[in-house]
Structures are given as C-alpha cells and as structure tokens.
CSV table of C-alpha atoms in Angstrom, one decimal:
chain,number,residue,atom,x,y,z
A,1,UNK,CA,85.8,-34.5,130.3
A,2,UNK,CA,87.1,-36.4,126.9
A,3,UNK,CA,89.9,-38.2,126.3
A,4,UNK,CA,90.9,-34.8,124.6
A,5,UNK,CA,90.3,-32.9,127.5
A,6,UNK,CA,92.4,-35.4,129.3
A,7,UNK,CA,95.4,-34.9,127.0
A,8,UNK,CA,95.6,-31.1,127.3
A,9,UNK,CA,93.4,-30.4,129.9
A,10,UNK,CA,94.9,-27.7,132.8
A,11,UNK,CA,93.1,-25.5,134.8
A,12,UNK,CA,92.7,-22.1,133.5
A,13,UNK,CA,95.0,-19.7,135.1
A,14,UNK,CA,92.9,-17.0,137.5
A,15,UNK,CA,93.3,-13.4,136.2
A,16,UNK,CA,91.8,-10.5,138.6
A,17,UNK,CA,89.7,-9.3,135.9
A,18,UNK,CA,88.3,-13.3,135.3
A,19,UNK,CA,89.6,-12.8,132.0
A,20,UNK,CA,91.5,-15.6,130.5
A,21,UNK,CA,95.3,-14.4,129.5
A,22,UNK,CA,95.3,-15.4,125.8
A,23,UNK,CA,91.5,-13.8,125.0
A,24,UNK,CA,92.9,-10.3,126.3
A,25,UNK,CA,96.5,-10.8,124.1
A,26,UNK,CA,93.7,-11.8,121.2
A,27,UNK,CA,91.5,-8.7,121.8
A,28,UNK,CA,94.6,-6.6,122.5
A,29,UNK,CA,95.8,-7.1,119.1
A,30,UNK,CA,93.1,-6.6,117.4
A,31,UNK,CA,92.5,-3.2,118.6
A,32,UNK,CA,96.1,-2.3,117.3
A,33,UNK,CA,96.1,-4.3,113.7
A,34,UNK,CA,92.6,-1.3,114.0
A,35,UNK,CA,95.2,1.1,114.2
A,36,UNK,CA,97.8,-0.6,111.3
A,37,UNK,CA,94.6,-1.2,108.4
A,38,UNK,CA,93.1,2.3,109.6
A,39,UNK,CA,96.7,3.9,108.5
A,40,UNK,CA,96.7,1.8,105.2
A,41,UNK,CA,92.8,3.2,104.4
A,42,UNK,CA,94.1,6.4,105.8
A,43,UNK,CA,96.9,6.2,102.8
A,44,UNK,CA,94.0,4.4,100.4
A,45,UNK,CA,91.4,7.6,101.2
A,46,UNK,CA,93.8,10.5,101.0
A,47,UNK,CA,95.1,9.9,97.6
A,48,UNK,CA,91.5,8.5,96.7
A,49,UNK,CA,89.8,11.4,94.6
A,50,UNK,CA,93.2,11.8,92.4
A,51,UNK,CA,92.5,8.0,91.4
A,52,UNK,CA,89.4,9.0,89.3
A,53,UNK,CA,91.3,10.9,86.9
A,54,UNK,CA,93.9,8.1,85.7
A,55,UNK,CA,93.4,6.7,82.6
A,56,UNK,CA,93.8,3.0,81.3
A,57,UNK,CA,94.8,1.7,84.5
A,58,UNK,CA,92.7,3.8,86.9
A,59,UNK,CA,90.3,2.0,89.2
A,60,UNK,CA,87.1,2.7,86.7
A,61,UNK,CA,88.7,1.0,84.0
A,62,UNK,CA,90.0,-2.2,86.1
A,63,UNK,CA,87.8,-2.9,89.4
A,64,UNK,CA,85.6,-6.1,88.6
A,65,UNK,CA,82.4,-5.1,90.8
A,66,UNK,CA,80.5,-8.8,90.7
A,67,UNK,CA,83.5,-10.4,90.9
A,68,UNK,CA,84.9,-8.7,94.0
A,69,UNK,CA,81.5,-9.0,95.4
A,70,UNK,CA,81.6,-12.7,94.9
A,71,UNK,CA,84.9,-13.1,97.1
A,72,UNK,CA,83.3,-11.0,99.8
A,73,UNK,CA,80.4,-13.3,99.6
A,74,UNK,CA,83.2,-16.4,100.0
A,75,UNK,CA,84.8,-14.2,102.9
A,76,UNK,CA,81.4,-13.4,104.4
A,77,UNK,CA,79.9,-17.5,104.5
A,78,UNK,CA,83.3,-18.7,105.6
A,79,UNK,CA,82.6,-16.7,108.8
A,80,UNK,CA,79.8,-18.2,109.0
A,81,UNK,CA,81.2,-21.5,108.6
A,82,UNK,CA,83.6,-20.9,111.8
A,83,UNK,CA,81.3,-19.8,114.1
A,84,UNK,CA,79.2,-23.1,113.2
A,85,UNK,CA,82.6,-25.2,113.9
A,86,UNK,CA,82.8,-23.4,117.2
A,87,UNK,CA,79.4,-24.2,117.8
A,88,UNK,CA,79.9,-28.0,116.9
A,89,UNK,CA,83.0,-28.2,119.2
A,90,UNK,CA,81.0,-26.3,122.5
A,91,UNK,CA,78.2,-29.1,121.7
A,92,UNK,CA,81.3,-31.9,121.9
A,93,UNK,CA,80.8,-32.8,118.1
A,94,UNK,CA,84.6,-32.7,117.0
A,95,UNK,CA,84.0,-33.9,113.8
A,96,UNK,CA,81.5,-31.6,113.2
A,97,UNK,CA,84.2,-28.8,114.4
A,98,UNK,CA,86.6,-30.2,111.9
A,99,UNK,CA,84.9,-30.1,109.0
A,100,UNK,CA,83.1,-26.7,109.4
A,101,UNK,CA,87.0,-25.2,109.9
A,102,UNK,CA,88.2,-27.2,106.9
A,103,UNK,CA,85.3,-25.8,105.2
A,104,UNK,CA,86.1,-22.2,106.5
A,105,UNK,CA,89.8,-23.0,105.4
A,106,UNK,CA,88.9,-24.0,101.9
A,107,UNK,CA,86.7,-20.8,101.6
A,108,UNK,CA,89.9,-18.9,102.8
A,109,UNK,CA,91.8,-20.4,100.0
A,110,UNK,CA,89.0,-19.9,97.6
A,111,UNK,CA,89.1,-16.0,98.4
A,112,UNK,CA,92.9,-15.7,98.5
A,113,UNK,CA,93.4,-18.1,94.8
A,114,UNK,CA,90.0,-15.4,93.0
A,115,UNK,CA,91.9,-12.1,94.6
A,116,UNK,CA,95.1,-13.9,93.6
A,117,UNK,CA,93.3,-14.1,89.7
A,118,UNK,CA,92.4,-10.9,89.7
A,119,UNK,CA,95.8,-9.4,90.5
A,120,UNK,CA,97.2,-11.5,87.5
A,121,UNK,CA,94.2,-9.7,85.5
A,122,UNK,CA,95.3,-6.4,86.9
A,123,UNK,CA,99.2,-7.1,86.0
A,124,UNK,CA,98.5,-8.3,82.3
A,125,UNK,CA,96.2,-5.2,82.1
A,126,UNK,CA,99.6,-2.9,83.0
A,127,UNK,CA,98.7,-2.4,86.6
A,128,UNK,CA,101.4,-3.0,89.2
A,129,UNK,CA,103.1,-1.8,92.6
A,130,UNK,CA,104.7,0.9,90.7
A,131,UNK,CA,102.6,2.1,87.6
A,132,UNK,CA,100.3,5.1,89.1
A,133,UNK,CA,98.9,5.5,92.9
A,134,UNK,CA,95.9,3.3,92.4
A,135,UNK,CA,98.6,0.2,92.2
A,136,UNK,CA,100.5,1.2,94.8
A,137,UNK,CA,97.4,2.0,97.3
A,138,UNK,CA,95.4,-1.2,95.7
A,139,UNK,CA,97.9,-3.7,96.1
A,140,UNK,CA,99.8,-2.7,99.4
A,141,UNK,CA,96.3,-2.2,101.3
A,142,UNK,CA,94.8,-5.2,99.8
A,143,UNK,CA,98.0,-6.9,99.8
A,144,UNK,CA,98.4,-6.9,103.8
A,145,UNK,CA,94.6,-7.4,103.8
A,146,UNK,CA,95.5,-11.1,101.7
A,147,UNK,CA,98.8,-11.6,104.0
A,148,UNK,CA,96.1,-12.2,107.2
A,149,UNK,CA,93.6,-14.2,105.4
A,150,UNK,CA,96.9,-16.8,104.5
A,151,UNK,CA,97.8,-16.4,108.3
A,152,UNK,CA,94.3,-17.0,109.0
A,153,UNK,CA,94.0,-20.3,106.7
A,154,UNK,CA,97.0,-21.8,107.9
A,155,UNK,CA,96.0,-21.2,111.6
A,156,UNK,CA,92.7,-23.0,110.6
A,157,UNK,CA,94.4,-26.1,109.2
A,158,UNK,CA,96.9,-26.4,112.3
A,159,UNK,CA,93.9,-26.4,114.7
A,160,UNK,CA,91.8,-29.2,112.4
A,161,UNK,CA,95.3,-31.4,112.6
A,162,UNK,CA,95.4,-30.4,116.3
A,163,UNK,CA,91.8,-31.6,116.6
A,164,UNK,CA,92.9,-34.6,114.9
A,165,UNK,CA,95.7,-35.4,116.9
A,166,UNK,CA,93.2,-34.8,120.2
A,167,UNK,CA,94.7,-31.9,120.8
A,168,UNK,CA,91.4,-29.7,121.6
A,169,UNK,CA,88.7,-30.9,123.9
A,170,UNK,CA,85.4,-28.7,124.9
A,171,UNK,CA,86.9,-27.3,127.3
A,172,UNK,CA,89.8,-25.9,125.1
A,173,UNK,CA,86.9,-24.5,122.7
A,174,UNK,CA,88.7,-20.8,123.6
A,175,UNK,CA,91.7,-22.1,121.2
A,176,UNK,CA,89.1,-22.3,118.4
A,177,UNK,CA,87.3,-18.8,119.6
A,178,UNK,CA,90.2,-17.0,119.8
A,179,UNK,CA,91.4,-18.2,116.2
A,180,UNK,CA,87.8,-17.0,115.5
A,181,UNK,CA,87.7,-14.0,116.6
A,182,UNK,CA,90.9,-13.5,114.3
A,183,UNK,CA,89.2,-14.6,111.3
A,184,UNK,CA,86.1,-12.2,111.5
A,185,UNK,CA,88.3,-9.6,112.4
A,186,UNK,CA,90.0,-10.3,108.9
A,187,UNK,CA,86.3,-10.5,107.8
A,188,UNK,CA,85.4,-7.2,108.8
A,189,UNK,CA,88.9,-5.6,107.2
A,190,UNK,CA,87.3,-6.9,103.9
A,191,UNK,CA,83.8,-5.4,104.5
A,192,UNK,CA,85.7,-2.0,105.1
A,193,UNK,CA,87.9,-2.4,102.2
A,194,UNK,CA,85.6,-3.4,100.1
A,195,UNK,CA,83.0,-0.7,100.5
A,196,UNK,CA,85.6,2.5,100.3
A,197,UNK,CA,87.9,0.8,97.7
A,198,UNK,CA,85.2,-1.4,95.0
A,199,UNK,CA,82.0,0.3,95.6
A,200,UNK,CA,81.8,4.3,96.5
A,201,UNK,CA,82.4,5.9,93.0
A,202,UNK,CA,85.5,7.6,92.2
A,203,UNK,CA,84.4,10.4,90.8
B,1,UNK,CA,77.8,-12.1,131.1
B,2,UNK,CA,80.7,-13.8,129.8
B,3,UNK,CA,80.3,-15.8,126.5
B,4,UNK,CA,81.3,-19.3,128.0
B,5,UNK,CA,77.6,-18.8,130.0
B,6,UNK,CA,75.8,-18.0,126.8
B,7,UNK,CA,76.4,-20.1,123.6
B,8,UNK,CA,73.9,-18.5,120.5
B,9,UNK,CA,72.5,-21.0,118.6
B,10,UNK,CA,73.4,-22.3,115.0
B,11,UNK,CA,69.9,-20.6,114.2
B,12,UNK,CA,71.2,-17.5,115.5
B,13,UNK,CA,74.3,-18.0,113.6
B,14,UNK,CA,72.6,-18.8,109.9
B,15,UNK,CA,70.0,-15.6,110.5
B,16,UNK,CA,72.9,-13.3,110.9
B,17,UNK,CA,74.8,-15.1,108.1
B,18,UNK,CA,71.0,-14.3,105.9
B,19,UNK,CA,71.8,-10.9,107.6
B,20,UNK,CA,74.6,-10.1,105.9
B,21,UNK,CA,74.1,-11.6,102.7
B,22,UNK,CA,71.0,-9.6,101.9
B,23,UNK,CA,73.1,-6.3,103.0
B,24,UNK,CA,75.7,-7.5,100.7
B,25,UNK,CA,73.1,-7.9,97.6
B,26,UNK,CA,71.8,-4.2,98.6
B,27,UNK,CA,75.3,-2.7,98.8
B,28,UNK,CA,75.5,-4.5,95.6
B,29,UNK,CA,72.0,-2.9,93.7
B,30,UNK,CA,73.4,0.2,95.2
B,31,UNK,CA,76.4,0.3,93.4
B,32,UNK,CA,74.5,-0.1,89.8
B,33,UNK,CA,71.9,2.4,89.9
B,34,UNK,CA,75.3,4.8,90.6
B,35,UNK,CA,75.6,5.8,86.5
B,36,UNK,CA,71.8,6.8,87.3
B,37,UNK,CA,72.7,9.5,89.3
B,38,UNK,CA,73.4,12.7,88.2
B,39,UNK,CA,72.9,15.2,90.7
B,40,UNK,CA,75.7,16.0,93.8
B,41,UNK,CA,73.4,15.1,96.3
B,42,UNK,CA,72.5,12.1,95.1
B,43,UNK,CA,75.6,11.0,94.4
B,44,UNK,CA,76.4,11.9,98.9
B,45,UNK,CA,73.1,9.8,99.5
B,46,UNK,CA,74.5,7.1,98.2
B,47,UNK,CA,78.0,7.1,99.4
B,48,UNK,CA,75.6,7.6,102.8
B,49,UNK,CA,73.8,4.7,102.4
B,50,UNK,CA,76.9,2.2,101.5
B,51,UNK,CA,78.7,3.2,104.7
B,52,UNK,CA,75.2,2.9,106.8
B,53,UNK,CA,75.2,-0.5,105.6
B,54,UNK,CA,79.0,-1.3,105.6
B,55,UNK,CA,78.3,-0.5,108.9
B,56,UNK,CA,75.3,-2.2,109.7
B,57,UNK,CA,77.5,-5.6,108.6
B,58,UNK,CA,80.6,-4.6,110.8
B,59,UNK,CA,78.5,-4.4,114.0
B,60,UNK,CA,76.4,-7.7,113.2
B,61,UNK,CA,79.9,-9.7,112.6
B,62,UNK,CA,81.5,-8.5,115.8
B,63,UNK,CA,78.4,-8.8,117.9
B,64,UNK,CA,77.3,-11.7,117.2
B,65,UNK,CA,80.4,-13.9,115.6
B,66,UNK,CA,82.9,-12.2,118.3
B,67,UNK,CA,80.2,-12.7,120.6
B,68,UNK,CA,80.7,-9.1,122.0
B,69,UNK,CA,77.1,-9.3,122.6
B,70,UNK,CA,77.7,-11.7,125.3
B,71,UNK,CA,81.4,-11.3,126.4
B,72,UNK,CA,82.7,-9.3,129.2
B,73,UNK,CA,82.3,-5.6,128.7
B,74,UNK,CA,86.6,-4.8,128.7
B,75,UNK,CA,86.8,-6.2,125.2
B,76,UNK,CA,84.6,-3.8,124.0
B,77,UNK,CA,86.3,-1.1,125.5
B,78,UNK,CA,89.6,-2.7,124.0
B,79,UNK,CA,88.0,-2.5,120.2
B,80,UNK,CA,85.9,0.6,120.6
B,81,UNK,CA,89.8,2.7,121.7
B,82,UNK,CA,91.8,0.5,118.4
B,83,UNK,CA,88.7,1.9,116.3
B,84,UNK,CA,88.5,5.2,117.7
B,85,UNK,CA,92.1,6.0,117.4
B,86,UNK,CA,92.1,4.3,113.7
B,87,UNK,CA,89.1,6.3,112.9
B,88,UNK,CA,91.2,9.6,114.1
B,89,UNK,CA,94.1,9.0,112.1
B,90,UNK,CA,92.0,8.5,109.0
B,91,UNK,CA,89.9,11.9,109.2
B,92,UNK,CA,92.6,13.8,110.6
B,93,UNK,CA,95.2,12.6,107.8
B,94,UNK,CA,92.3,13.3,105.0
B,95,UNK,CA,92.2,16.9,106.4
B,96,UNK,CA,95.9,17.6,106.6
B,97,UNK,CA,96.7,16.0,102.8
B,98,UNK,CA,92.8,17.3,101.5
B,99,UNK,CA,93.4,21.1,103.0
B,100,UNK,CA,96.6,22.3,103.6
C-alpha cells in the first residue's frame, strides 16, 4: 500500500451483492440520465422532419459536418485518454494517471470552447433558443449534452488536484473508474446526438 | 468476473480507440455520398447503415471503456432497463406526435 493508500485508505464496505455502494449509485444514474437524454432525442426526433423545410436558419443551411465531426473526434480520443489514466493509476503510475486525465480534461475543454464557437456562428447567423424549432431542439438537447461534459471536466480536474494532494492511491482506482464511467457515458450521448442530429439527412 | 480481477491492457485500449475512429471516418464518407442518392431506398440504406455503425461505437465504448465486458452482470441489467425504457419513450412519442 502507498503512502496514498495510507492517507485514505478504509476497507471497502461489504454489500450482499459484492458490489461496492458508490459503483451501483454510478450505474444507477446512468440508466436514469438514459431516460432524461432519451426524452430530449425523443423531443429532437419528433419535430425532426418539419426541420427540413425551414429556410435560412434550418439545419441544411447551418450544421458544419467536418467540423462537428472534428469535436466528436476530440470527444471520442479523450475517452481514450481516461481509460489510459485509469490504466496508469491500476499499474501504481500516478503521474502517468495525472497527466492522461489532464489530458482528457483539456480535450473536454477543447470540445466544450469548438461547440461553444459554433453556437456563436449559429447566433450571428440568426439562430437562437427562440427563432424556429431547430434552435430550440438544437440548443436545449445539445445544450444539456455540453452542461455534463463541463461537469465532467471539472470532476476530472478535482481528481488530478486530489491525486496531487495524495488523495488517491491504487487501491482507490474505483474513484477514477467511477468518474470514468461518467465521462464515456457523456461520450456515448455525443455518438447518439451526433448521428440523429448532424449526420442522417433531413429531408 | 468483476473488473478489479481483469484489467485490459493499454493495447486493448488504443485498438478500440483505432476502432472507433475508423467508424467515425465511415459514418463520415457516408454522410457525403448522401447528395448521390436519389432513390427512397437508398436514401433508408443509408440512414440503416449510420445507426448500424452509431451502434457498433456505443457497444465498443461501454464494453470495453465501462468495462461491462468484465464487470459484474447487475450493471448491465441496470443500463440495458435505463436504455430500454429511453428507447420506449422515443418510438412510442414519434408514433403519438407522427400519427395521431
């Protein structure tokens, strides 16, 4: 055990399924924020095919294909980036861990500051919350969609100053998996999103 | 087997990581040869083949970054009912706004 493990270390609690409290809470969310980002697509799909018939400020006339694909590439590597850093951490390489978050942190922000740009382009273009129902669908699905990736990033930093402080030894890697398992879960939002909202034609 | 008992390598990692990058490029090449298209059925095929692969990337992230491949059974269950029931409200809200 580290000098990490020392500081924090406690034994786990025992559950009678042997599953650790805080992984079930994890999991348990995740199946219902399923259930809030399926009502949003829900909202996105049903008013979907009268989106192809607005003009100016429809979704044919705005949506930047490359670009958006770009970010999902950013979105994409920065999970690959965190499951490296858990990786590093279960091999007792903490500053391996910490950079791998910060870099999944700085991919994060990279992702949140281009989708931030491209609602500025959409705005000075004449798009906003309240201008047809492809800005109010666009921005309110995307818009939660942004609201966990800043969660997300801001959890990251606090466990790379936690790891810094010696707050997270090996065998507190589930603090880091369970943070993970939020950030691909934010991952596969995107991959949703952007399929049914950037790249099936609206037609 | 529960995921603490089975770590998957970094190799592991960076292949599914190549994974989903060269799905990404083909949703990608999918999207441009859209204008292409001109009859109905095409047009389904390829709506088909973005959700196949939109797919195929949603089930490599959670198996093998989520480790569900390796972790106990229940949190499958857990994410299987959130996506069932969020997959239910979807097609049965399209229906009622689309048809009646």
């Amino acid at each position: 055990m580290t000098s990490a493990d020392h500081h924090t270390g406690h034994a786990e609690h025992a559950t009678t399924t042997g599953i650790t409290h805080n992984k079930m809470m994890m999991w348990s969310f995740l199946a219902s924020d399923c259930m809030f980002f399926g009502t949003l697509i829900m909202m996105y799909m049903v008013y979907r095919p009268d989106m192809a018939e607005l003009g100016g400020v429809g979704p044919n006339d705005l949506l930047d294909i490359p670009f958006s694909s770009l970010m999902t590439f950013v979105l994409l590597m920065s999970s690959l980036a965190f499951v490296l850093g858990l990786s590093a951490l279960q091999r007792g390489n903490h500053a391996g861990m910490r950079v791998w978050l910060s870099a999944t942190a700085i991919l994060g922000l990279l992702f949140l500051g281009g989708e931030g740009f491209e609602y500025m382009k959409f705005y000075n273009e004449g798009l906003s919350l309240g201008t047809n129902v492809f800005g109010t669908a666009y921005f309110v699905t995307t818009g939660f969609h942004k609201l966990h990736v800043l969660i997300g990033v801001i959890w990251l930093l606090g466990l790379v100053a936690m790891s810094y402080r010696g707050q997270i030894g090996v065998h507190q890697s589930e603090k880091v998996e369970i943070a993970g398992l939020y950030w691909h879960f934010v991952d596969i939002v995107w991959i949703v999103i952007f399929t049914f909202i950037f790249l099936v034609p609206y037609r | 087997m529960s995921e603490q008992a089975h770590h998957p390598s970094d190799r592991t990692y960076l292949k599914v990581g190549s994974l989903l990058f060269i799905l990404t490029a083909i949703e990608i090449a999918l999207y441009f040869v859209e204008d292409a298209l001109e009859s109905e059925w095409s047009l389904y095929a390829l709506i088909a083949s973005l959700i196949i692969l939109s797919s195929m990337k949603f089930v490599l992230v959670v198996m093998y970054y989520m480790h569900l491949k390796w972790d106990d059974r229940m949190f499958t269950w857990f994410f299987l009912a959130g996506m069932f029931v969020a997959a239910a409200i979807i097609l049965a809200m399209m229906a009622l706004y689309r048809y009646y």
